PDB file of C-alpha atoms in Angstrom:
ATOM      1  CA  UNK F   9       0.000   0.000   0.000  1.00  0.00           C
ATOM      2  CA  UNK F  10       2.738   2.456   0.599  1.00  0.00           C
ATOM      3  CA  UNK F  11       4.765   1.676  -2.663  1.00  0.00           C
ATOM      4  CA  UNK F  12       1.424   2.360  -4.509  1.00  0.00           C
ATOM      5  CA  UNK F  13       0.934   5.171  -3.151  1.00  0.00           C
ATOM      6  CA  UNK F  14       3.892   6.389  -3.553  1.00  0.00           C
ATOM      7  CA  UNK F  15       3.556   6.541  -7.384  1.00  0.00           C
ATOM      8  CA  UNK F  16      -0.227   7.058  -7.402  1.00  0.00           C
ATOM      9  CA  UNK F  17      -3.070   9.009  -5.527  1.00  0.00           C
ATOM     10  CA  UNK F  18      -5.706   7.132  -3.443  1.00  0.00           C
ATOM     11  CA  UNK F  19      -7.895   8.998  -5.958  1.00  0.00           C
ATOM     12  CA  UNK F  20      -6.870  11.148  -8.854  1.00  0.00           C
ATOM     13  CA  UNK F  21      -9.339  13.380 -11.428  1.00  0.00           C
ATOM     14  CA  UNK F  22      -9.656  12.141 -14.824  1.00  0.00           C
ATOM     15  CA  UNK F  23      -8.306  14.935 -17.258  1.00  0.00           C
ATOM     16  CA  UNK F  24     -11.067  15.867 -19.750  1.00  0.00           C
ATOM     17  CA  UNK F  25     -13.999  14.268 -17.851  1.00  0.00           C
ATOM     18  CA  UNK F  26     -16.011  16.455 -15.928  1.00  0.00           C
ATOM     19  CA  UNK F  27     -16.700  14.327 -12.302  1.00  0.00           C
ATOM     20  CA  UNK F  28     -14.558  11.567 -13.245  1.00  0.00           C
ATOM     21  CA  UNK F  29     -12.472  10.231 -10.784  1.00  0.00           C
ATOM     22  CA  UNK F  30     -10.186   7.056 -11.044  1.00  0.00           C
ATOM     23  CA  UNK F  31     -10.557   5.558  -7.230  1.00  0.00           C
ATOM     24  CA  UNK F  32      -8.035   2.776  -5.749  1.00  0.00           C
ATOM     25  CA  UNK F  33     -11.272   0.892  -4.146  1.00  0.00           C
ATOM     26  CA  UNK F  34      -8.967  -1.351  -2.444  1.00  0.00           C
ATOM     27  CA  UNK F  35      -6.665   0.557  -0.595  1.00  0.00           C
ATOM     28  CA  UNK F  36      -9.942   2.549   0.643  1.00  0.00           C
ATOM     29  CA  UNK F  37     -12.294  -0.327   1.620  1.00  0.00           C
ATOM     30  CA  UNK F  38      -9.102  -2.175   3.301  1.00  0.00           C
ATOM     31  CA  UNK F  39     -10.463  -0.010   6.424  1.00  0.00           C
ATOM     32  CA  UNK F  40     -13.330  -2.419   6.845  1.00  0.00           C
ATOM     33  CA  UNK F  41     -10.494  -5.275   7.642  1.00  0.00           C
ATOM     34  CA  UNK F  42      -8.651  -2.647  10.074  1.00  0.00           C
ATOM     35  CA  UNK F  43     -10.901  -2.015  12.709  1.00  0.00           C
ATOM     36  CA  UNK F  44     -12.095  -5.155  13.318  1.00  0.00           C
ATOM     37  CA  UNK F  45      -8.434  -6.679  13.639  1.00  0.00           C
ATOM     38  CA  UNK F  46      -7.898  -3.769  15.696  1.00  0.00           C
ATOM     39  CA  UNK F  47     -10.946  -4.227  17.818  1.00  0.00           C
ATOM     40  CA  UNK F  48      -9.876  -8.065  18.291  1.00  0.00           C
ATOM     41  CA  UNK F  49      -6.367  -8.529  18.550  1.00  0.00           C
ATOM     42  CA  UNK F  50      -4.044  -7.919  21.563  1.00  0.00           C
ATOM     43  CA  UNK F  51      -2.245  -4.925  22.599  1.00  0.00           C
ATOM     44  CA  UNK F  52       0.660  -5.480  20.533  1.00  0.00           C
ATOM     45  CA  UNK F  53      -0.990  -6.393  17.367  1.00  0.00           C
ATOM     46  CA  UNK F  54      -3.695  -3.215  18.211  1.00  0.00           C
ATOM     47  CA  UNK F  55      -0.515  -0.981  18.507  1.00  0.00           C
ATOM     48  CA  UNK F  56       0.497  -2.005  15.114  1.00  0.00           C
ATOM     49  CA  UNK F  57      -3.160  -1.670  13.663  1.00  0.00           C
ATOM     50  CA  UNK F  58      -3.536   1.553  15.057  1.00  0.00           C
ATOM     51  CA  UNK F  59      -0.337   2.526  13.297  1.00  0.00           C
ATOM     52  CA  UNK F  60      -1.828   1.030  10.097  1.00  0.00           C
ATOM     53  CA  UNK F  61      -5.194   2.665  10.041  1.00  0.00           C
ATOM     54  CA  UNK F  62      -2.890   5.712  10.626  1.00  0.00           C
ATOM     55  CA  UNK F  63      -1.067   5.158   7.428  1.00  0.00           C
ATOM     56  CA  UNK F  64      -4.221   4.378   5.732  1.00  0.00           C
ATOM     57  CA  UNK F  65      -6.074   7.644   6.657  1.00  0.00           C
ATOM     58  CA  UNK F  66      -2.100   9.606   5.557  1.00  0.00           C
ATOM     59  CA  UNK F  67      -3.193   8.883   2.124  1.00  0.00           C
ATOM     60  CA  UNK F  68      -6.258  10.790   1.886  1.00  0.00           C
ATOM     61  CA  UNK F  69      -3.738  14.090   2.902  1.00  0.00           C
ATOM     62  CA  UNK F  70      -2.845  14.299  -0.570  1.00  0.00           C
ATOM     63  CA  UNK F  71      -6.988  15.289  -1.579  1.00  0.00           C
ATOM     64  CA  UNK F  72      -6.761  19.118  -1.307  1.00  0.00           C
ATOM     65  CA  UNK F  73     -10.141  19.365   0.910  1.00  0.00           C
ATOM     66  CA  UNK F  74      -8.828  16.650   2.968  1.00  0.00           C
ATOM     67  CA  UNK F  75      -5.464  17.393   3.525  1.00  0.00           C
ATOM     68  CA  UNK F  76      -6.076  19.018   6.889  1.00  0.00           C
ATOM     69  CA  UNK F  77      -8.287  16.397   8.339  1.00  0.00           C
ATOM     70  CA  UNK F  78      -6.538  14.101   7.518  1.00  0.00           C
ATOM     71  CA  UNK F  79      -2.872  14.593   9.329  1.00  0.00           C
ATOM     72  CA  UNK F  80      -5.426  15.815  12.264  1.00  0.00           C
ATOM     73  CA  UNK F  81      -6.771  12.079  12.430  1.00  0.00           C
ATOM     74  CA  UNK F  82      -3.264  10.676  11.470  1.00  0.00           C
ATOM     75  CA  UNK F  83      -1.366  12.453  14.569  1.00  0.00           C
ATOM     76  CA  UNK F  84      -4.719  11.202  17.093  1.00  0.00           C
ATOM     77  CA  UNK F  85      -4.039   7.903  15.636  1.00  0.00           C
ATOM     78  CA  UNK F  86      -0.211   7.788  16.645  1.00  0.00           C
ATOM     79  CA  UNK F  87      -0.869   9.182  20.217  1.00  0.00           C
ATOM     80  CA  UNK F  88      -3.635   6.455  20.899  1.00  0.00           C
ATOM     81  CA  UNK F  89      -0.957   3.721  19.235  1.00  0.00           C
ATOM     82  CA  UNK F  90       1.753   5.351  21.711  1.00  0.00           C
ATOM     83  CA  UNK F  91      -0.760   4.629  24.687  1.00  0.00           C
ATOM     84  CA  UNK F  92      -1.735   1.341  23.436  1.00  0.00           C
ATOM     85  CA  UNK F  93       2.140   0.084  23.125  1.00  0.00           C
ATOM     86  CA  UNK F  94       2.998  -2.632  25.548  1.00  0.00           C
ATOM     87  CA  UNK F  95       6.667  -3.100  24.906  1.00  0.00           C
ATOM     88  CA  UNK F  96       7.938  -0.327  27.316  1.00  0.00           C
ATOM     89  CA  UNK F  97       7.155  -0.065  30.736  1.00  0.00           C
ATOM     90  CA  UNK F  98       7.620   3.898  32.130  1.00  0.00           C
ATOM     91  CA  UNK F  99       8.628   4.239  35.960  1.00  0.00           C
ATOM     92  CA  UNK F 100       5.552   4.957  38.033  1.00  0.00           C
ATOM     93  CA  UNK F 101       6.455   8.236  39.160  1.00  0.00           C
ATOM     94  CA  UNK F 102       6.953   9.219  35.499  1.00  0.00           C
ATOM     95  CA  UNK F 103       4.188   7.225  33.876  1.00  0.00           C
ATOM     96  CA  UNK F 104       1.767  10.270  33.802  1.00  0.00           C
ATOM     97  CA  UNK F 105       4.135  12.203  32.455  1.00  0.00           C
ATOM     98  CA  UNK F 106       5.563  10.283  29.612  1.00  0.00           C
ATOM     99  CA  UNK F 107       2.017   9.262  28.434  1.00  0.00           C
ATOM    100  CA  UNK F 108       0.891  13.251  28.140  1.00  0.00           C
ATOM    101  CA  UNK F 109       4.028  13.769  26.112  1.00  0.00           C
ATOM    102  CA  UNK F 110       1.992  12.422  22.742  1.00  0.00           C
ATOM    103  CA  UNK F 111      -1.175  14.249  23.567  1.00  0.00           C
ATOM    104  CA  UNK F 112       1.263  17.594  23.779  1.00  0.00           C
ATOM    105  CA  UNK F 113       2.656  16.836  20.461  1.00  0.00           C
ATOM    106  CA  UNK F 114      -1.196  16.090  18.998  1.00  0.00           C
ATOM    107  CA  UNK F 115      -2.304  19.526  20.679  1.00  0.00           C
ATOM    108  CA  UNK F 116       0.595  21.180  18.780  1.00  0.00           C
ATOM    109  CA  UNK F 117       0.299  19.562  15.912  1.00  0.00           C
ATOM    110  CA  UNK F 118      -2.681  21.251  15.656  1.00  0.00           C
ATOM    111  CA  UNK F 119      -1.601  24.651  15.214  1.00  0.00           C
ATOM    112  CA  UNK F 120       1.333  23.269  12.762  1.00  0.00           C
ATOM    113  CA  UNK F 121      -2.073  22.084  10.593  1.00  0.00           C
ATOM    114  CA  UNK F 122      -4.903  24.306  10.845  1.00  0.00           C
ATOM    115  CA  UNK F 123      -2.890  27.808  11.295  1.00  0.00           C
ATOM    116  CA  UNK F 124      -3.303  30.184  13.709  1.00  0.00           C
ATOM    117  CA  UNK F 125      -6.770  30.999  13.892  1.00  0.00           C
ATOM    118  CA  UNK F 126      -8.302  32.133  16.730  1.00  0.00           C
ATOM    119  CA  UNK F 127     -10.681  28.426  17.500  1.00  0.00           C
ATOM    120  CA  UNK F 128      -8.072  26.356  16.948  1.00  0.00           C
ATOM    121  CA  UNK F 129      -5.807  28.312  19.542  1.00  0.00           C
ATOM    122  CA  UNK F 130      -8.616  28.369  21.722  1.00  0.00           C
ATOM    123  CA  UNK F 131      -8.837  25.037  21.826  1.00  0.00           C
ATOM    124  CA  UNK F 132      -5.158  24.857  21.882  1.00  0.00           C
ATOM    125  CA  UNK F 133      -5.345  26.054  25.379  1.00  0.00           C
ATOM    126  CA  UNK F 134      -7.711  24.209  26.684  1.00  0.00           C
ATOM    127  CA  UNK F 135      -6.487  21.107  25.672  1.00  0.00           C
ATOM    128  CA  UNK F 136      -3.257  22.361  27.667  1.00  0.00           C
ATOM    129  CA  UNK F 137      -4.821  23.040  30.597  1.00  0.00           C
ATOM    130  CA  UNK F 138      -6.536  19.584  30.770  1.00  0.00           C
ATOM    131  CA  UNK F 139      -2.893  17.866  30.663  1.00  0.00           C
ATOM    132  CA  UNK F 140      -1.786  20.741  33.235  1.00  0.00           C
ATOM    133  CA  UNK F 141      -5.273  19.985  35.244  1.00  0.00           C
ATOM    134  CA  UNK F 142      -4.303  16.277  34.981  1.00  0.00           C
ATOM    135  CA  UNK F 143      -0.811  16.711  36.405  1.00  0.00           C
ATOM    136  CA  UNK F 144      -2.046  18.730  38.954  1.00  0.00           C
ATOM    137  CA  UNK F 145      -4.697  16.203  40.158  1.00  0.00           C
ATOM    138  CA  UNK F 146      -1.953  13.665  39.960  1.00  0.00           C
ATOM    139  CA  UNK F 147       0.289  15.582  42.363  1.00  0.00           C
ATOM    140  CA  UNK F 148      -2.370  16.861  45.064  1.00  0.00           C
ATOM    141  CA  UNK F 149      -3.749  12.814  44.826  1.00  0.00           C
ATOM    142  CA  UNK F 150      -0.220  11.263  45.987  1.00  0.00           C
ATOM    143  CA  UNK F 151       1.255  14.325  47.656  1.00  0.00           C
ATOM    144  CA  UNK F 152       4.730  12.748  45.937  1.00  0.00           C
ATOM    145  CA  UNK F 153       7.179  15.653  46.055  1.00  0.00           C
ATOM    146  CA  UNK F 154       8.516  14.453  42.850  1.00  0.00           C
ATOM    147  CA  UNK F 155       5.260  15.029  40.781  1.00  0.00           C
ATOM    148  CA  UNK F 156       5.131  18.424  42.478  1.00  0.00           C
ATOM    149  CA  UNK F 157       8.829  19.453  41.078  1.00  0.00           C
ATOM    150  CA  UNK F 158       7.990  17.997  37.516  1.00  0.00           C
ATOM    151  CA  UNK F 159       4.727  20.009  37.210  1.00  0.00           C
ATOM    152  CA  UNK F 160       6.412  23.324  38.620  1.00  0.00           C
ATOM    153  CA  UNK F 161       9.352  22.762  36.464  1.00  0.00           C
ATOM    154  CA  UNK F 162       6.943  21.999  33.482  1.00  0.00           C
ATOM    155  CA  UNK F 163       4.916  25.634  34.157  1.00  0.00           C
ATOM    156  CA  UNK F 164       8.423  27.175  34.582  1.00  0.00           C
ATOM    157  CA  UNK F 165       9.271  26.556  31.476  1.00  0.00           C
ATOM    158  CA  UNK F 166       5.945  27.542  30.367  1.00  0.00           C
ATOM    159  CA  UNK F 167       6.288  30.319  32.408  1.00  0.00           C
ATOM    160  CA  UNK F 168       9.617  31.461  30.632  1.00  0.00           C
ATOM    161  CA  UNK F 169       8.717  31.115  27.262  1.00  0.00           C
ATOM    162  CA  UNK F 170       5.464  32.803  27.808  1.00  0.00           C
ATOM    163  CA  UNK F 171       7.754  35.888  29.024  1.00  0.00           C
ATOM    164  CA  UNK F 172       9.795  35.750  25.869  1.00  0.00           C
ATOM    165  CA  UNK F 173       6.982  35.735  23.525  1.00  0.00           C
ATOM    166  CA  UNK F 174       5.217  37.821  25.370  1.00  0.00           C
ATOM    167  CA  UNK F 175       2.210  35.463  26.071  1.00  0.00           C
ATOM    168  CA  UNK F 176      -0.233  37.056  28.479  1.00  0.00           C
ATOM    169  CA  UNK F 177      -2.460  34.307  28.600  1.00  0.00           C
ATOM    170  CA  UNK F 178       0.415  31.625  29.444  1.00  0.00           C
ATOM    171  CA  UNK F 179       1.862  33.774  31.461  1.00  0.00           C
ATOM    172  CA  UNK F 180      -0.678  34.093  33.985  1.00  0.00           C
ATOM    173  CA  UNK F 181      -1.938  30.268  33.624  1.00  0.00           C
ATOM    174  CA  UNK F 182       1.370  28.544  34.644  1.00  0.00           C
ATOM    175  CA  UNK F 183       2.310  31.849  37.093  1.00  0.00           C
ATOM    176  CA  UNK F 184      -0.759  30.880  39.437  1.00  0.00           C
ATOM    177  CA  UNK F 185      -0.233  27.261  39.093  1.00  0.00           C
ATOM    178  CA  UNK F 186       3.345  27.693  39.865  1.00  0.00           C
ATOM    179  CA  UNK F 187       2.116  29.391  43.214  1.00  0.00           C
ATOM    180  CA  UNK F 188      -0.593  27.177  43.859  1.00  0.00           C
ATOM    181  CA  UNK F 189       1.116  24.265  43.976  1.00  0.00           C
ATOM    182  CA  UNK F 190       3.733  25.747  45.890  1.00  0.00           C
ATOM    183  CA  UNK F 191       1.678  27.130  48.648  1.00  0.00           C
ATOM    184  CA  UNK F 192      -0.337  23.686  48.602  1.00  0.00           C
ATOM    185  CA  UNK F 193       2.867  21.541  48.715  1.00  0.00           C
ATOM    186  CA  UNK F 194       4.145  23.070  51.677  1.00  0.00           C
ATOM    187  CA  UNK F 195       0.304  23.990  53.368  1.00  0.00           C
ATOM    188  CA  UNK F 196       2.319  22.354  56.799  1.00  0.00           C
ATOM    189  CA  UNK F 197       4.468  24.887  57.067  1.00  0.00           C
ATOM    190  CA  UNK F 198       2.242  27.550  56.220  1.00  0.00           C
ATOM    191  CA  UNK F 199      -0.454  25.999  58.916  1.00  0.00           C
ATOM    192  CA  UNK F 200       2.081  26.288  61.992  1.00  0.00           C
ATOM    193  CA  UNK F 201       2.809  29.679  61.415  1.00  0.00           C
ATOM    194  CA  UNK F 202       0.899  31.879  64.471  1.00  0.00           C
ATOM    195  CA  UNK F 203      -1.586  33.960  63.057  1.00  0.00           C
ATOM    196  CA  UNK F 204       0.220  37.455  64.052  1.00  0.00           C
ATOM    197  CA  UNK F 205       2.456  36.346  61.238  1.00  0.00           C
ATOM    198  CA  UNK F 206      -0.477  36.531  58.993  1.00  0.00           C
ATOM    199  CA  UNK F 207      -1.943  39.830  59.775  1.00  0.00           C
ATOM    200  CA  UNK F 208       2.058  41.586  59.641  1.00  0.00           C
ATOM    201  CA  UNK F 209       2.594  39.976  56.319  1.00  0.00           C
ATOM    202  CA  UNK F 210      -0.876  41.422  55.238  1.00  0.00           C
ATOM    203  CA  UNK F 211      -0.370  44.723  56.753  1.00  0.00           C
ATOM    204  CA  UNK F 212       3.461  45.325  55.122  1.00  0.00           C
ATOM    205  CA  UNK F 213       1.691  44.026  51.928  1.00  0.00           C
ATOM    206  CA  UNK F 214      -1.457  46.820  52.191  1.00  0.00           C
ATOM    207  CA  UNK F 215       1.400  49.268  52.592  1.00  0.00           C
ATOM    208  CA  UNK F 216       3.254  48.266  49.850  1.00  0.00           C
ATOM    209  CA  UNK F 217       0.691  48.410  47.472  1.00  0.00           C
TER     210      UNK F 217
END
């Protein structure tokens, strides 16, 4: 299938015809064989299927109309094979991590395919903030210091490049995570503290400001 198409379209218009199309039927219905392997096999073999049906939607990017769509469902395709791999175990701490990686690259992918317009980097930013939301939940669940440094260092890198490029909106995002976290990590601390320590801090703060 990929040495075919690597001399012809999946579907090419007929020169001189008026709606004629010449259409590799094969290579297209070869999707109703896919999914049900996929569907029934194990995780290995449903890695490799995923992959597949991947390759098989790749060829539909070179159909002007369904370019985009198609390396949008091509990249999803990849990051669900990635998560459906059983050959490489990640560390435990890490595992959350490592797995997010793929749905980071799909998310930015996105931009790379549709442009810059204003919905897709709307939905650019949520999709962020659900892996940032997920890392956070991850870290306040277990309390492990460790998740707490990886998701600060994570929004301090946001945090940086947000400064450079002069991105308000990521900017302020990762800034109060940074500080949430921080406070929420170290809430003991900040518990056995009298409350006269409170009321200077806010006082020297009112006169500040």
């Amino acid at each position: 299938g990929i040495l075919f198409r690597r001399f012809r379209p999946v579907m090419v218009r007929r020169e001189g015809e008026s709606g004629g199309w010449d259409v590799d039927w094969f290579h297209i219905l070869v999707i109703f064989v896919l999914i049900p392997m996929a569907w029934e096999a194990g995780r290995g073999w449903q890695c490799a299927y995923i992959l597949l049906t991947a390759l098989y939607v790749l060829q539909f990017a070179v159909l002007e109309h369904w370019k985009r769509a198609a390396f949008t469902l091509a990249a999803a395709l990849a990051a669900a094979a990635f998560w459906r791999q059983p050959f490489i175990r990640w560390p435990e701490m890490l595992s959350l991590e490592i797995q997010l990686i793929p749905a980071a690259g799909f998310i930015w992918s996105l931009g790379r395919i549709w442009g810059d317009r204003k919905e897709i980097t709307n939905l650019q930013t949520v999709l962020y903030c659900l892996c940032l939301g997920a890392m956070i939940l991850d870290a306040f669940y277990t309390g492990n210091v460790g998740d707490a440094l990886m998701l600060e260092a994570v929004c301090l890198v946001i945090f940086l490049w947000a400064h450079v490029r002069k991105c308000v909106r990521w900017f302020r995002i990762s800034g109060i995570i940074i500080v949430t976290v921080a406070l929420y990590m170290t809430k003991s601390f900040w518990l056995s503290l009298s409350w006269w320590v409170y009321l200077l801090a806010a006082g020297l703060g009112l006169i500040i400001f």
